[in-house]
Amino acid sequence: MASSTHWSLCLVLISLASVAFAAAPRRPVDVPFGRNYYPTWAYDHIKYISGGSEVQLNLDKYTGTGFQSKGTYLFGHFSMHIKMVPGDSAGTVTAFYLSSNNNEHDEIDFEFLGNRSGQPYILQTNVFTGGSGNREQRIFLWFDPTKEYHRYSVLWNLYQIVFFVDDVPIRVFKNCKDLGVKFPFQQPMKIYNSLWNADDWATRGGLEKTDWSKAPFIASYKGFHIDGCEASVNAKFCATQGKRWWDQTEFRDLDALQWRRLRWVREKFTIYNYCTDRKRFPVMSPECRRDRDV
Ligand SMILES: *[C@@H]1O[C@H](CO)[C@@H](O)[C@H](O)[C@H]1NC(C)=O
């Protein structure tokens, strides 16, 4: 009797453990730049390293530069290893984002705001649906993002959009269509990466200007992982809907461990969250209420 109780307890623990680990996104597959991406503008400001397994974007006083995915995707798991501009990066913005290309566009953004030497970067995230954003969140990172590569990823399915820094979820945007909030689900997106000058707003609200004597500013990218449902630009649905690993049940919500990590980020590293900005939004957006309840 005692031993069978013991056994079933073990089974419960084992299955809890597997549930806790089940929802970690699959390991990204690193591929050369040219497999998934091509330059968007200022081709001569992109430098290719070891056969394109790594690229460096250069920003000088003439121009920044960027690159975009060859394919267009409706849902998936996308990640990029990035090493931010070292030293004095004040005024610069390094970005990794998904965007649809139309009037009422959808967008999922990672924007890294540079700073003076030794001062911390800020990671700003945003979600646009049907052309409107105003959903900024800002955090400090728990490491110096200019020292090493770190992996920044987006998991996007019909149920949620999750922003990850390495394996830590830093933000979740749930599908709250039932509460009247638009969710990106029928406009395919491309993935964009870029480095540009934004010294009118990026660092301490625009007080710190880009010091061009420190140019060129260099951000490094590698990994180039894309695992999405490829669709034509005007497609309204994903042909493999419900069949890929990232839209299975365990990826429709964060698991307990991920919720705990997200709470840790919110408690320790959050600088700004539109959800709690009562001045700007006297009525809290419905999606904010939902993701607090969980
Ligand atoms: C830059 O450093 C200052 C001083 O530590 C800080 O107030 C600011 O939030 C930092 N980041 C940005 C992007 O302004």
Short mmCIF file of C-alpha atoms and ligand atoms in Angstrom, two decimals:
data_model
loop_
_atom_site.label_atom_id
_atom_site.label_comp_id
_atom_site.label_asym_id
_atom_site.label_seq_id
_atom_site.Cartn_x
_atom_site.Cartn_y
_atom_site.Cartn_z
CA MET A 1 0.00 0.00 0.00
CA ALA A 2 2.65 2.43 1.16
CA SER A 3 4.87 1.61 -1.74
CA SER A 4 2.11 2.06 -4.31
CA THR A 5 1.33 5.48 -2.83
CA HIS A 6 5.00 6.22 -3.05
CA TRP A 7 5.03 5.19 -6.69
CA SER A 8 2.08 7.24 -7.74
CA LEU A 9 3.58 10.25 -5.98
CA CYS A 10 6.74 9.68 -7.99
CA LEU A 11 4.77 9.49 -11.19
CA VAL A 12 3.04 12.72 -10.36
CA LEU A 13 6.40 14.36 -9.68
CA ILE A 14 7.87 12.99 -12.88
CA SER A 15 4.97 14.20 -14.94
CA LEU A 16 5.09 17.61 -13.23
CA ALA A 17 8.77 17.79 -14.05
CA SER A 18 8.17 16.96 -17.69
CA VAL A 19 5.39 19.53 -17.85
CA ALA A 20 7.76 22.11 -16.38
CA PHE A 21 10.32 21.48 -19.10
CA ALA A 22 7.99 20.73 -21.98
CA ALA A 23 7.38 24.32 -22.91
CA ALA A 24 10.97 25.41 -23.48
CA PRO A 25 11.24 26.37 -27.15
CA ARG A 26 13.21 23.99 -29.30
CA ARG A 27 16.90 24.68 -29.66
CA PRO A 28 17.41 27.11 -32.50
CA VAL A 29 19.41 25.91 -35.49
CA ASP A 30 22.22 28.25 -36.51
CA VAL A 31 22.53 28.79 -40.24
CA PRO A 32 24.61 31.13 -42.43
CA PHE A 33 23.23 34.64 -42.97
CA GLY A 34 22.42 34.07 -46.65
CA ARG A 35 20.14 31.14 -45.96
CA ASN A 36 17.43 33.27 -44.34
CA TYR A 37 18.39 36.92 -44.82
CA TYR A 38 19.57 39.61 -47.22
CA PRO A 39 20.62 43.23 -46.68
CA THR A 40 17.90 45.90 -46.70
CA TRP A 41 19.94 49.04 -47.31
CA ALA A 42 23.50 50.42 -47.17
CA TYR A 43 25.00 47.09 -48.25
CA ASP A 44 28.52 48.45 -47.77
CA HIS A 45 27.87 48.95 -44.04
CA ILE A 46 27.44 45.21 -43.43
CA LYS A 47 30.55 43.13 -42.85
CA TYR A 48 30.46 39.34 -43.23
CA ILE A 49 32.55 37.17 -40.95
CA SER A 50 33.51 33.51 -41.41
CA GLY A 51 31.52 32.92 -44.56
CA GLY A 52 28.48 34.78 -43.28
CA SER A 53 28.02 32.80 -40.07
CA GLU A 54 28.23 36.20 -38.39
CA VAL A 55 27.62 39.76 -39.60
CA GLN A 56 28.49 43.19 -38.24
CA LEU A 57 26.28 46.19 -38.82
CA ASN A 58 28.09 49.52 -38.96
CA LEU A 59 26.62 52.88 -38.11
CA ASP A 60 28.47 56.08 -38.97
CA LYS A 61 27.34 59.66 -39.41
CA TYR A 62 26.24 58.93 -42.99
CA THR A 63 24.03 55.93 -42.37
CA GLY A 64 23.09 52.86 -40.39
CA THR A 65 22.15 49.59 -42.05
CA GLY A 66 19.93 46.55 -41.74
CA PHE A 67 18.84 43.19 -43.13
CA GLN A 68 15.57 41.34 -43.55
CA SER A 69 14.29 37.81 -43.96
CA LYS A 70 13.80 36.39 -47.43
CA GLY A 71 10.59 34.69 -46.34
CA THR A 72 7.35 35.99 -44.88
CA TYR A 73 5.86 34.08 -41.95
CA LEU A 74 2.60 33.58 -40.19
CA PHE A 75 3.52 32.25 -36.73
CA GLY A 76 6.68 30.51 -35.65
CA HIS A 77 9.80 30.68 -33.51
CA PHE A 78 12.47 33.20 -34.48
CA SER A 79 15.72 33.96 -32.77
CA MET A 80 18.86 35.98 -33.17
CA HIS A 81 22.13 36.09 -31.28
CA ILE A 82 23.16 39.70 -30.86
CA LYS A 83 26.13 41.45 -29.31
CA MET A 84 25.29 45.11 -28.76
CA VAL A 85 27.50 48.08 -29.64
CA PRO A 86 30.36 48.11 -27.10
CA GLY A 87 31.65 51.22 -25.32
CA ASP A 88 29.86 54.48 -25.96
CA SER A 89 26.63 53.52 -27.73
CA ALA A 90 24.51 56.47 -26.57
CA GLY A 91 21.97 57.54 -29.18
CA THR A 92 22.06 54.25 -31.11
CA VAL A 93 19.29 51.70 -31.41
CA THR A 94 19.89 48.06 -32.31
CA ALA A 95 16.76 46.22 -33.32
CA PHE A 96 15.34 42.79 -34.03
CA TYR A 97 11.67 42.82 -35.00
CA LEU A 98 8.87 41.26 -37.00
CA SER A 99 6.59 43.41 -39.08
CA SER A 100 3.87 43.02 -41.66
CA ASN A 101 4.03 45.33 -44.63
CA ASN A 102 0.71 47.14 -44.99
CA ASN A 103 -1.31 50.07 -43.64
CA GLU A 104 -2.77 48.50 -40.52
CA HIS A 105 0.41 46.70 -39.76
CA ASP A 106 1.32 44.29 -36.99
CA GLU A 107 4.71 44.40 -35.36
CA ILE A 108 6.65 42.59 -32.63
CA ASP A 109 9.71 44.58 -31.50
CA PHE A 110 12.93 44.18 -29.59
CA GLU A 111 14.76 47.54 -29.46
CA PHE A 112 18.02 47.95 -27.59
CA LEU A 113 18.74 51.51 -26.55
CA GLY A 114 22.42 52.32 -26.23
CA ASN A 115 24.09 54.33 -23.51
CA ARG A 116 27.28 56.09 -22.50
CA SER A 117 30.22 53.79 -21.65
CA GLY A 118 29.54 51.85 -18.50
CA GLN A 119 25.88 52.90 -18.34
CA PRO A 120 23.23 50.23 -18.84
CA TYR A 121 21.42 49.45 -22.07
CA ILE A 122 17.62 49.42 -22.02
CA LEU A 123 15.60 46.77 -23.79
CA GLN A 124 12.32 48.18 -25.06
CA THR A 125 9.66 45.83 -26.43
CA ASN A 126 6.44 46.70 -28.18
CA VAL A 127 3.53 45.01 -29.93
CA PHE A 128 1.55 46.68 -32.73
CA THR A 129 -1.76 45.24 -33.82
CA GLY A 130 -3.82 46.64 -36.68
CA GLY A 131 -1.52 49.65 -36.95
CA SER A 132 -1.48 50.73 -33.33
CA GLY A 133 1.28 50.22 -30.80
CA ASN A 134 1.61 52.22 -27.57
CA ARG A 135 2.42 49.04 -25.69
CA GLU A 136 5.97 49.80 -24.63
CA GLN A 137 7.71 47.92 -21.89
CA ARG A 138 11.26 48.69 -20.81
CA ILE A 139 13.68 46.62 -18.79
CA PHE A 140 17.32 46.62 -17.79
CA LEU A 141 19.10 43.36 -18.56
CA TRP A 142 20.71 41.21 -15.85
CA PHE A 143 23.97 41.11 -17.84
CA ASP A 144 26.04 43.43 -20.02
CA PRO A 145 24.71 42.77 -23.55
CA THR A 146 27.84 44.24 -25.18
CA LYS A 147 30.21 41.66 -23.70
CA GLU A 148 28.90 38.44 -25.25
CA TYR A 149 26.30 37.18 -27.63
CA HIS A 150 22.89 36.51 -26.09
CA ARG A 151 19.89 34.95 -27.75
CA TYR A 152 16.74 37.01 -28.24
CA SER A 153 13.67 35.10 -29.45
CA VAL A 154 10.04 35.45 -30.33
CA LEU A 155 7.51 32.66 -30.08
CA TRP A 156 4.35 33.54 -31.97
CA ASN A 157 1.28 31.36 -32.35
CA LEU A 158 -2.46 31.86 -32.33
CA TYR A 159 -2.51 31.93 -28.51
CA GLN A 160 0.37 34.13 -27.46
CA ILE A 161 3.46 36.09 -28.37
CA VAL A 162 6.39 35.50 -26.01
CA PHE A 163 9.61 37.52 -25.92
CA PHE A 164 12.61 35.60 -24.58
CA VAL A 165 16.05 36.73 -23.52
CA ASP A 166 18.11 33.54 -23.57
CA ASP A 167 15.61 31.15 -21.97
CA VAL A 168 13.90 33.74 -19.80
CA PRO A 169 10.49 35.01 -20.92
CA ILE A 170 10.54 38.77 -20.40
CA ARG A 171 7.12 39.50 -21.85
CA VAL A 172 3.97 37.72 -22.94
CA PHE A 173 1.17 39.14 -25.07
CA LYS A 174 -1.82 36.83 -24.91
CA ASN A 175 -4.46 36.57 -27.58
CA CYS A 176 -7.32 38.54 -25.99
CA LYS A 177 -9.57 38.64 -29.01
CA ASP A 178 -12.43 37.62 -26.74
CA LEU A 179 -11.87 40.89 -24.82
CA GLY A 180 -11.88 42.95 -28.00
CA VAL A 181 -8.10 43.32 -28.34
CA LYS A 182 -6.70 42.76 -31.81
CA PHE A 183 -4.14 39.98 -32.11
CA PRO A 184 -1.78 39.45 -35.08
CA PHE A 185 -3.10 36.30 -36.74
CA GLN A 186 -3.75 36.96 -40.39
CA GLN A 187 -0.94 39.17 -41.66
CA PRO A 188 2.34 37.43 -42.42
CA MET A 189 5.46 39.18 -41.20
CA LYS A 190 9.08 39.51 -42.22
CA ILE A 191 11.92 39.65 -39.75
CA TYR A 192 14.05 42.79 -39.70
CA ASN A 193 17.31 43.70 -38.00
CA SER A 194 18.92 47.08 -37.98
CA LEU A 195 21.23 49.56 -36.36
CA TRP A 196 20.49 53.26 -36.63
CA ASN A 197 20.85 56.66 -35.00
CA ALA A 198 17.94 57.72 -32.77
CA ASP A 199 19.58 60.28 -30.54
CA ASP A 200 16.40 62.37 -30.51
CA TRP A 201 14.82 59.85 -28.08
CA ALA A 202 16.88 56.74 -27.34
CA THR A 203 19.16 57.61 -24.45
CA ARG A 204 17.80 59.35 -21.37
CA GLY A 205 14.89 60.49 -23.49
CA GLY A 206 17.15 62.19 -26.06
CA LEU A 207 19.39 64.11 -23.63
CA GLU A 208 22.46 62.05 -24.52
CA LYS A 209 23.52 62.58 -28.14
CA THR A 210 25.48 60.23 -30.38
CA ASP A 211 29.20 60.98 -30.17
CA TRP A 212 30.25 60.66 -33.80
CA SER A 213 33.92 60.79 -32.88
CA LYS A 214 33.37 57.20 -31.60
CA ALA A 215 31.97 55.96 -34.94
CA PRO A 216 31.70 53.46 -36.48
CA PHE A 217 29.32 51.83 -34.00
CA ILE A 218 29.14 48.08 -34.50
CA ALA A 219 26.47 45.56 -33.52
CA SER A 220 27.13 41.87 -34.24
CA TYR A 221 24.58 39.25 -35.22
CA LYS A 222 24.69 35.48 -35.64
CA GLY A 223 22.43 32.43 -35.43
CA PHE A 224 19.86 33.56 -38.03
CA HIS A 225 17.36 30.95 -36.86
CA ILE A 226 13.89 30.96 -38.41
CA ASP A 227 11.34 28.21 -37.86
CA GLY A 228 8.03 29.59 -39.05
CA CYS A 229 5.08 28.87 -41.24
CA GLU A 230 6.14 30.43 -44.51
CA ALA A 231 3.27 32.15 -46.28
CA SER A 232 2.85 34.51 -49.20
CA VAL A 233 2.68 38.19 -48.27
CA ASN A 234 -1.10 38.30 -48.66
CA ALA A 235 -1.95 34.93 -47.11
CA LYS A 236 -4.69 35.00 -44.49
CA PHE A 237 -3.81 31.75 -42.78
CA CYS A 238 -0.93 29.38 -42.18
CA ALA A 239 -1.16 26.20 -44.25
CA THR A 240 0.19 24.02 -41.43
CA GLN A 241 -1.99 25.61 -38.73
CA GLY A 242 -1.92 23.49 -35.56
CA LYS A 243 0.69 21.04 -36.85
CA ARG A 244 4.01 22.59 -35.89
CA TRP A 245 5.81 22.17 -32.56
CA TRP A 246 5.34 25.83 -31.61
CA ASP A 247 1.57 25.71 -31.85
CA GLN A 248 1.09 22.58 -29.73
CA THR A 249 -0.71 22.73 -26.37
CA GLU A 250 2.41 23.25 -24.26
CA PHE A 251 3.26 26.43 -26.16
CA ARG A 252 -0.15 28.03 -25.74
CA ASP A 253 0.71 29.35 -22.30
CA LEU A 254 3.83 29.78 -20.19
CA ASP A 255 4.48 26.98 -17.73
CA ALA A 256 4.88 27.51 -13.98
CA LEU A 257 8.64 27.97 -14.15
CA GLN A 258 8.33 30.50 -16.98
CA TRP A 259 5.68 32.48 -15.10
CA ARG A 260 8.00 32.56 -12.11
CA ARG A 261 10.88 33.84 -14.27
CA LEU A 262 8.66 36.46 -15.86
CA ARG A 263 7.63 37.66 -12.40
CA TRP A 264 11.30 37.89 -11.47
CA VAL A 265 11.95 40.11 -14.51
CA ARG A 266 8.97 42.28 -13.65
CA GLU A 267 9.98 42.69 -10.04
CA LYS A 268 13.70 43.20 -10.52
CA PHE A 269 14.31 44.74 -13.94
CA THR A 270 11.25 46.59 -15.14
CA ILE A 271 11.68 50.32 -15.72
CA TYR A 272 8.47 51.01 -17.57
CA ASN A 273 5.29 49.12 -18.36
CA TYR A 274 2.40 50.69 -20.30
CA CYS A 275 0.11 48.39 -18.30
CA THR A 276 0.78 50.34 -15.12
CA ASP A 277 1.07 53.83 -16.61
CA ARG A 278 -2.10 55.37 -15.17
CA LYS A 279 -1.28 58.83 -16.48
CA ARG A 280 -1.10 57.74 -20.06
CA PHE A 281 -3.81 55.06 -19.82
CA PRO A 282 -6.36 55.80 -17.08
CA VAL A 283 -8.15 52.59 -18.09
CA MET A 284 -5.86 49.58 -18.14
CA SER A 285 -5.80 47.70 -21.46
CA PRO A 286 -7.70 44.39 -21.23
CA GLU A 287 -4.66 42.31 -22.21
CA CYS A 288 -2.82 43.71 -19.18
CA ARG A 289 -5.53 42.60 -16.81
CA ARG A 290 -5.40 39.10 -18.21
CA ASP A 291 -1.71 38.61 -17.95
CA ARG A 292 -1.69 39.84 -14.36
CA ASP A 293 -4.36 37.36 -13.32
CA VAL A 294 -2.45 34.31 -14.35
C1 LIG B 1 21.53 55.19 -19.41
O1 LIG B 1 22.12 55.46 -18.17
C2 LIG B 1 21.37 56.35 -17.36
C3 LIG B 1 22.18 56.64 -16.11
O2 LIG B 1 22.51 55.43 -15.45
C4 LIG B 1 19.99 55.76 -17.06
O3 LIG B 1 19.22 56.70 -16.35
C5 LIG B 1 19.30 55.38 -18.36
O4 LIG B 1 18.08 54.69 -18.07
C6 LIG B 1 20.21 54.48 -19.17
N1 LIG B 1 19.67 53.96 -20.42
C7 LIG B 1 19.12 54.69 -21.42
C8 LIG B 1 18.84 53.96 -22.67
O5 LIG B 1 18.85 55.87 -21.35
#
